[in-house]
C-alpha cells in the first residue's frame, strides 16, 4: 500500500515537473522575436557594411558587392561619402532608440546572435553612449550581451569624458600639429589607461583574447602607456 502510494505521488511530481519544463520552454519561444531579429540583422549589415566600405582597404570585387548591398552608386559614394555615412548612422540610431524604448535592450534571448550586438554597435558609433551605457551594462550583467562589448563601451565613455580607460580597448588620433598638413602631424595612440601595469590581467578576467600590446599591434599602433598629462601636452588640436 505504501509502495503504491509512493509510486503514485512520485508520478504526479514528475508530471508537474514536466509541465513546468514545457511551460518554461514555451515562454522562451514566445520571448524570441524573429521579426525583430530580421530588422536588427538589416541594421547590423548597414552599420558594418558602410564602415568596411569607407575604410577603403578592400578589393574592387568586395567594393562592388557592398555598393550593391547598401544600395548606393559608386558615383554617389565618391561625391557624398561623409554625408552618406553620417546619415546612415543617424537613421540606425533612430531605429535602435525606438527598439530599446519598446523592448528594452534587444539581447540574446530576444533576437539571438549576432543580432544581440546590433544595438551595441549603433550606440558605440553614436554620440549617445552616456545615455545608453546603463542599458548596455545591465544587458551584460544578464548575459544578453558579451561582457567584452560592455567593457569596450565603458572605455569609450571614459575616453569621451577625457578620463583614463580601464581595459585599453580604445585608440585615438592625436594631432601633434594643428591644422595638420602632412601625415606625421598626427599619430594614433592607445588612450591612457588607469592601471597599465595590471591591464592585461583585467582584460583576461573580462574575456579579451589578447593583451593590450597585441591589440595595439593589430591596429598598427606602436603601444606606449601614455598618461593624460602627456596626451594633453601632445595634442595641438585643443
Coordinates of C-alpha atoms in Angstrom, one line a residue:
X1 CA 0.0 0.0 0.0
X2 CA 2.8 2.4 1.0
X3 CA 4.8 1.5 -2.2
X4 CA 1.7 2.1 -4.4
X5 CA 1.1 5.5 -2.8
X6 CA 4.8 6.4 -3.2
X7 CA 4.8 5.5 -6.9
X8 CA 1.6 7.5 -7.4
X9 CA 3.0 10.5 -5.6
X10 CA 6.3 10.3 -7.5
X11 CA 4.5 10.0 -10.8
X12 CA 2.5 13.2 -10.0
X13 CA 5.7 15.1 -9.1
X14 CA 7.3 14.0 -12.4
X15 CA 4.2 15.2 -14.4
X16 CA 4.2 18.5 -12.6
X17 CA 7.9 18.9 -13.3
X18 CA 7.4 18.0 -17.0
X19 CA 4.5 20.6 -17.3
X20 CA 6.8 23.3 -15.7
X21 CA 9.6 22.5 -18.2
X22 CA 7.2 22.6 -21.2
X23 CA 5.6 25.8 -20.0
X24 CA 9.1 27.4 -19.4
X25 CA 10.1 26.3 -22.9
X26 CA 7.0 27.8 -24.4
X27 CA 7.7 31.1 -22.6
X28 CA 11.2 31.2 -24.0
X29 CA 9.9 30.6 -27.6
X30 CA 7.3 33.3 -27.1
X31 CA 10.0 35.7 -26.0
X32 CA 12.1 35.2 -29.1
X33 CA 11.2 37.7 -31.8
X34 CA 12.1 36.6 -35.4
X35 CA 10.8 39.8 -37.0
X36 CA 12.9 42.0 -34.7
X37 CA 15.9 39.7 -35.4
X38 CA 15.5 40.3 -39.1
X39 CA 15.2 44.1 -38.6
X40 CA 18.4 44.1 -36.4
X41 CA 20.2 42.0 -39.0
X42 CA 19.5 44.6 -41.6
X43 CA 20.7 47.4 -39.4
X44 CA 23.9 45.5 -38.5
X45 CA 24.6 44.9 -42.2
X46 CA 24.4 48.6 -42.9
X47 CA 26.4 49.6 -39.8
X48 CA 29.2 47.3 -40.6
X49 CA 28.9 47.4 -44.4
X50 CA 29.4 51.2 -44.6
X51 CA 32.4 51.0 -42.3
X52 CA 34.0 48.3 -44.4
X53 CA 33.3 50.4 -47.5
X54 CA 34.7 53.7 -46.1
X55 CA 37.8 52.1 -44.6
X56 CA 38.8 51.5 -48.2
X57 CA 41.1 48.5 -47.6
X58 CA 39.0 46.2 -49.7
X59 CA 39.2 44.6 -53.2
X60 CA 37.2 46.1 -56.1
X61 CA 35.0 43.0 -56.1
X62 CA 34.2 43.4 -52.4
X63 CA 33.6 47.1 -53.0
X64 CA 31.1 46.4 -55.8
X65 CA 29.3 43.8 -53.5
X66 CA 29.0 46.4 -50.7
X67 CA 27.7 49.1 -53.0
X68 CA 25.0 46.8 -54.3
X69 CA 24.2 45.5 -50.8
X70 CA 23.9 49.1 -49.4
X71 CA 22.0 50.3 -52.5
X72 CA 24.2 53.2 -53.4
X73 CA 26.0 54.0 -56.7
X74 CA 29.8 54.4 -56.9
X75 CA 29.4 58.0 -58.1
X76 CA 27.2 58.9 -55.1
X77 CA 29.7 57.2 -52.8
X78 CA 32.6 59.2 -54.2
X79 CA 30.8 62.5 -54.1
X80 CA 28.9 62.2 -50.8
X81 CA 30.7 59.6 -48.7
X82 CA 30.8 61.5 -45.4
X83 CA 27.2 62.7 -45.7
X84 CA 26.0 59.2 -46.6
X85 CA 28.0 57.7 -43.6
X86 CA 26.5 60.2 -41.1
X87 CA 23.0 59.8 -42.5
X88 CA 23.2 56.0 -42.2
X89 CA 24.4 56.2 -38.6
X90 CA 21.7 58.8 -37.7
X91 CA 18.9 56.6 -39.2
X92 CA 20.3 53.5 -37.5
X93 CA 20.3 55.3 -34.1
X94 CA 16.7 56.4 -34.5
X95 CA 15.6 52.8 -35.2
X96 CA 17.6 51.4 -32.3
X97 CA 16.2 54.0 -29.9
X98 CA 12.7 53.1 -30.9
X99 CA 13.5 49.4 -30.3
X100 CA 15.0 50.0 -26.9
X101 CA 12.1 52.1 -25.9
X102 CA 9.7 49.3 -26.9
X103 CA 11.6 46.1 -25.8
X104 CA 14.5 47.2 -23.6
X105 CA 17.9 46.0 -24.8
X106 CA 17.4 43.6 -27.7
X107 CA 19.6 40.8 -26.3
X108 CA 20.4 37.2 -26.9
X109 CA 17.2 35.7 -25.6
X110 CA 15.1 38.1 -27.7
X111 CA 16.9 38.1 -31.1
X112 CA 19.8 35.5 -30.8
X113 CA 23.3 36.1 -32.1
X114 CA 24.9 38.1 -33.6
X115 CA 21.9 40.4 -33.8
X116 CA 22.2 40.9 -30.0
X117 CA 25.2 43.1 -30.7
X118 CA 23.4 45.3 -33.2
X119 CA 22.2 47.9 -30.7
X120 CA 25.7 47.9 -29.1
X121 CA 27.4 48.7 -32.4
X122 CA 25.0 51.5 -33.3
X123 CA 25.3 53.1 -29.9
X124 CA 29.1 52.7 -29.8
X125 CA 29.2 54.7 -33.1
X126 CA 26.9 57.4 -31.8
X127 CA 27.1 60.5 -29.5
X128 CA 24.7 58.9 -27.0
X129 CA 26.9 56.4 -25.2
X130 CA 26.4 58.2 -21.9
X131 CA 22.7 58.0 -22.3
X132 CA 22.6 54.3 -23.0
X133 CA 25.5 52.8 -21.2
X134 CA 23.4 51.8 -18.1
X135 CA 21.2 49.8 -20.5
X136 CA 24.2 48.2 -22.1
X137 CA 25.8 47.4 -18.7
X138 CA 22.5 45.8 -17.5
X139 CA 22.3 43.6 -20.6
X140 CA 25.9 42.4 -19.9
X141 CA 25.0 41.5 -16.3
X142 CA 22.0 39.5 -17.5
X143 CA 24.1 37.5 -20.1
X144 CA 22.3 39.2 -23.0
X145 CA 25.5 40.8 -24.3
X146 CA 29.2 39.8 -24.2
X147 CA 30.9 41.5 -21.3
X148 CA 33.8 42.4 -23.6
X149 CA 31.4 44.6 -25.5
X150 CA 30.3 46.3 -22.3
X151 CA 34.0 46.9 -21.3
X152 CA 34.7 48.4 -24.7
X153 CA 31.8 50.8 -24.4
X154 CA 32.9 51.7 -20.8
X155 CA 36.3 52.5 -22.2
X156 CA 34.9 54.7 -25.0
X157 CA 32.7 56.5 -22.5
X158 CA 35.7 57.3 -20.3
X159 CA 37.7 58.4 -23.3
X160 CA 34.9 60.7 -24.4
X161 CA 35.0 62.2 -20.9
X162 CA 38.8 62.6 -21.2
X163 CA 39.3 60.2 -18.4
X164 CA 41.6 57.2 -18.2
X165 CA 40.1 54.0 -19.7
X166 CA 40.2 50.7 -17.8
X167 CA 40.7 47.9 -20.4
X168 CA 42.9 49.6 -23.1
X169 CA 40.3 48.9 -25.8
X170 CA 40.2 52.4 -27.3
X171 CA 42.6 54.2 -29.6
X172 CA 42.5 57.8 -30.7
X173 CA 44.2 60.0 -33.3
X174 CA 46.2 62.9 -31.6
X175 CA 47.1 65.9 -33.7
X176 CA 50.7 67.0 -33.0
X177 CA 50.4 70.0 -35.3
X178 CA 47.2 72.0 -35.9
X179 CA 46.0 72.3 -38.5
X180 CA 47.6 69.1 -39.8
X181 CA 49.3 69.3 -43.2
X182 CA 51.3 66.1 -43.6
X183 CA 50.8 62.5 -42.3
X184 CA 53.4 63.0 -39.5
X185 CA 51.4 65.8 -38.0
X186 CA 49.2 63.3 -36.2
X187 CA 49.6 59.8 -34.6
X188 CA 47.2 57.2 -33.3
X189 CA 47.7 56.1 -29.7
X190 CA 46.1 53.8 -27.2
X191 CA 44.2 56.2 -25.0
X192 CA 45.7 56.4 -21.5
X193 CA 44.9 53.5 -19.2
X194 CA 44.2 53.8 -15.5
X195 CA 46.4 50.9 -14.4
X196 CA 48.6 49.9 -17.3
X197 CA 50.7 47.5 -15.2
X198 CA 47.7 45.3 -14.5
X199 CA 45.5 46.0 -17.5
X200 CA 46.2 42.6 -19.2
X201 CA 45.1 40.7 -16.1
X202 CA 41.9 42.8 -16.1
X203 CA 41.4 42.2 -19.9
X204 CA 41.8 38.4 -19.3
X205 CA 39.3 38.4 -16.5
X206 CA 36.6 40.2 -18.5
X207 CA 37.2 37.9 -21.6
X208 CA 39.5 39.7 -24.0
X209 CA 41.5 37.2 -26.0
X210 CA 44.7 39.3 -26.4
X211 CA 46.9 41.6 -24.5
X212 CA 46.8 45.4 -24.9
X213 CA 50.2 45.2 -26.7
X214 CA 48.8 42.6 -29.1
X215 CA 45.6 44.6 -29.6
X216 CA 47.6 47.8 -30.4
X217 CA 49.8 45.8 -32.9
X218 CA 46.7 44.5 -34.7
X219 CA 45.6 48.2 -35.2
X220 CA 49.1 49.2 -36.4
X221 CA 49.8 51.2 -33.3
X222 CA 53.1 51.3 -31.5
X223 CA 51.9 50.9 -28.0
X224 CA 53.1 53.2 -25.2
X225 CA 51.3 53.7 -21.9
X226 CA 50.8 57.4 -22.1
X227 CA 49.4 59.5 -19.2
X228 CA 46.6 62.0 -19.6
X229 CA 49.1 64.8 -19.0
X230 CA 51.4 63.6 -21.8
X231 CA 48.4 63.3 -24.2
X232 CA 47.3 66.8 -23.3
X233 CA 50.7 68.2 -24.0
X234 CA 51.0 66.4 -27.3
X235 CA 47.5 67.4 -28.5
X236 CA 47.7 70.6 -30.5
X237 CA 44.0 70.4 -31.6
X238 CA 42.8 71.6 -28.1

